[in-house]
mmCIF file of C-alpha atoms in Angstrom:
data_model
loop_
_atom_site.group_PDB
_atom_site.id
_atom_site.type_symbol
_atom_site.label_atom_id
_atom_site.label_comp_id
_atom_site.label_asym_id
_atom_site.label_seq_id
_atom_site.Cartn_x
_atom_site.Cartn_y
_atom_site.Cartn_z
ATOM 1 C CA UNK I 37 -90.198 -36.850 -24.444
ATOM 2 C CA UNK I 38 -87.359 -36.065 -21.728
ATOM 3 C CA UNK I 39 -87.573 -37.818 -18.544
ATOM 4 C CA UNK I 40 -87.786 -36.134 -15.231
ATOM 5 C CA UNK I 41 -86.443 -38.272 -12.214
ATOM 6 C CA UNK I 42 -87.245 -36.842 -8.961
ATOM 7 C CA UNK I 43 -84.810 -38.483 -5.384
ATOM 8 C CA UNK I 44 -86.976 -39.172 -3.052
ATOM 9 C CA UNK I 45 -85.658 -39.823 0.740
ATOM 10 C CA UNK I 46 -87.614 -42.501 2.304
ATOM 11 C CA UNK I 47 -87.379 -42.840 6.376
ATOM 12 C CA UNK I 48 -89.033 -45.663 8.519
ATOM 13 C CA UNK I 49 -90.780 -43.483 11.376
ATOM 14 C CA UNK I 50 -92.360 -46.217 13.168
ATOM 15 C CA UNK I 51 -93.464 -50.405 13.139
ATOM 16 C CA UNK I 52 -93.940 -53.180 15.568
ATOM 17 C CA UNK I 53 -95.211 -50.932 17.783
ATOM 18 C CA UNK I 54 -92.045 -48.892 18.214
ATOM 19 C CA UNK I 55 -90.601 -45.552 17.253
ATOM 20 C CA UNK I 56 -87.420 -45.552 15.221
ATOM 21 C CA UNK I 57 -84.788 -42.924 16.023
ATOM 22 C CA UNK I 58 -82.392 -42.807 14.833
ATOM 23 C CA UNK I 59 -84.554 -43.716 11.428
ATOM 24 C CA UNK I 60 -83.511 -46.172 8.996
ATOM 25 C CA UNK I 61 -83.408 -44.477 5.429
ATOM 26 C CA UNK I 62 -82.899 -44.574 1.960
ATOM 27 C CA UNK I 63 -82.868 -42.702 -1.183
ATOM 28 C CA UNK I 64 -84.943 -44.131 -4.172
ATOM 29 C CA UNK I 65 -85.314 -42.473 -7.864
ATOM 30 C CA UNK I 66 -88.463 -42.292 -9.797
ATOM 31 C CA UNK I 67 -89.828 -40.668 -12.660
ATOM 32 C CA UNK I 68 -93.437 -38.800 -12.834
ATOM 33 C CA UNK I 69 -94.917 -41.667 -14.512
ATOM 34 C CA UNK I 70 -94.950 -44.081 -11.452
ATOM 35 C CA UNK I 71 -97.080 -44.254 -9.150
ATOM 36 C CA UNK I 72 -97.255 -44.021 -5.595
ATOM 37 C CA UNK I 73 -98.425 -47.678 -5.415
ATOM 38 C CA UNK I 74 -95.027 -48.538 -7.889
ATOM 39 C CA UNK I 75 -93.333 -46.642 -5.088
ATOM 40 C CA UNK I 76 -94.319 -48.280 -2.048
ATOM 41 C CA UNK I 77 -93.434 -51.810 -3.403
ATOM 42 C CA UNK I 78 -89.897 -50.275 -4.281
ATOM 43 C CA UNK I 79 -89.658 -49.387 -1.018
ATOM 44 C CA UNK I 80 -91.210 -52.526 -0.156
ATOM 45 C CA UNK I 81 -88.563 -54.441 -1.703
ATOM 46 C CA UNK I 82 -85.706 -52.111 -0.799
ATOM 47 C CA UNK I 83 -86.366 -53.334 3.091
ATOM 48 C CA UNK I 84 -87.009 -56.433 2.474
ATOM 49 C CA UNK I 85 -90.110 -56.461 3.637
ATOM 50 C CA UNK I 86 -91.867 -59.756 4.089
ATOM 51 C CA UNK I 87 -95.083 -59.046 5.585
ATOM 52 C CA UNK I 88 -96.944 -56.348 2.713
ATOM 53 C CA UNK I 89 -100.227 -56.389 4.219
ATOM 54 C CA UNK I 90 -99.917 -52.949 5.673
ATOM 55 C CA UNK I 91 -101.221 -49.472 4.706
ATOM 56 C CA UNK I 92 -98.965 -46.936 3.070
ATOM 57 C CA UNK I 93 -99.184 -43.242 3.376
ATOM 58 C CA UNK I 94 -96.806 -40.408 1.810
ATOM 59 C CA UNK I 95 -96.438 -37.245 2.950
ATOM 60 C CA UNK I 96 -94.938 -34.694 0.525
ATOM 61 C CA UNK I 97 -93.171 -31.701 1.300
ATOM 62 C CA UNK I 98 -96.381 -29.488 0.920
ATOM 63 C CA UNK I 99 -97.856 -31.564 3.629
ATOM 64 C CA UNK I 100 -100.338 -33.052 1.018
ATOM 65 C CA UNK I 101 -100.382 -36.439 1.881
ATOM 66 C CA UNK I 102 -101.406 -39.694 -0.191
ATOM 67 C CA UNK I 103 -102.328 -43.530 0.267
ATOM 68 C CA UNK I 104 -102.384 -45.599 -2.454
ATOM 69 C CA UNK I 105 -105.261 -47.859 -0.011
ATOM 70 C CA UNK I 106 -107.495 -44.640 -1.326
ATOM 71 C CA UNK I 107 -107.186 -43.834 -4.686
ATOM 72 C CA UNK I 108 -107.580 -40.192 -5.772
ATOM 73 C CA UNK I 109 -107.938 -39.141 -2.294
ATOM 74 C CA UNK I 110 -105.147 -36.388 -1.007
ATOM 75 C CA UNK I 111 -105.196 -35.071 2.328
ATOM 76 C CA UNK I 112 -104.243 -31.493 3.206
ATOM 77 C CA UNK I 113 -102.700 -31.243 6.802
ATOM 78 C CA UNK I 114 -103.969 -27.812 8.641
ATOM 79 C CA UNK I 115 -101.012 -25.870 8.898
#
């Protein structure tokens, strides 16, 4: 089976009560088989986060957004 591997630009928005701007970024790869909690502790890792207590949420390009803190649930924003 051939394996798709998807870029996926990740941006900090906001933390520690502040907003970032300019936003700190990166680009991570991953493949339809992981999941979106596989993701966050990726990304998790790729900052060097030490404190992983906190919720995730992804927004995808549809707007459809997804938290791994509730599983199966996706969100459609009103457009």
């Amino acid at each position: 089976m051939a394996r798709t591997w998807s870029s996926i630009r990740v941006e900090l928005v906001f933390g520690r009560g502040e907003d970032y701007w300019l936003r700190p970024g990166l680009i991570v790869a991953a493949a339809r088989s992981h999941t979106f909690e596989q993701l966050g502790t990726a990304i998790d890792l790729a900052f060097a986060r030490w404190d992983l207590a906190h919720l995730r949420l992804f927004t995808l390009a549809d707007q459809t957004r997804s938290s791994p803190s509730e599983p199966g649930k996706t969100h459609r924003t009103a457009r």
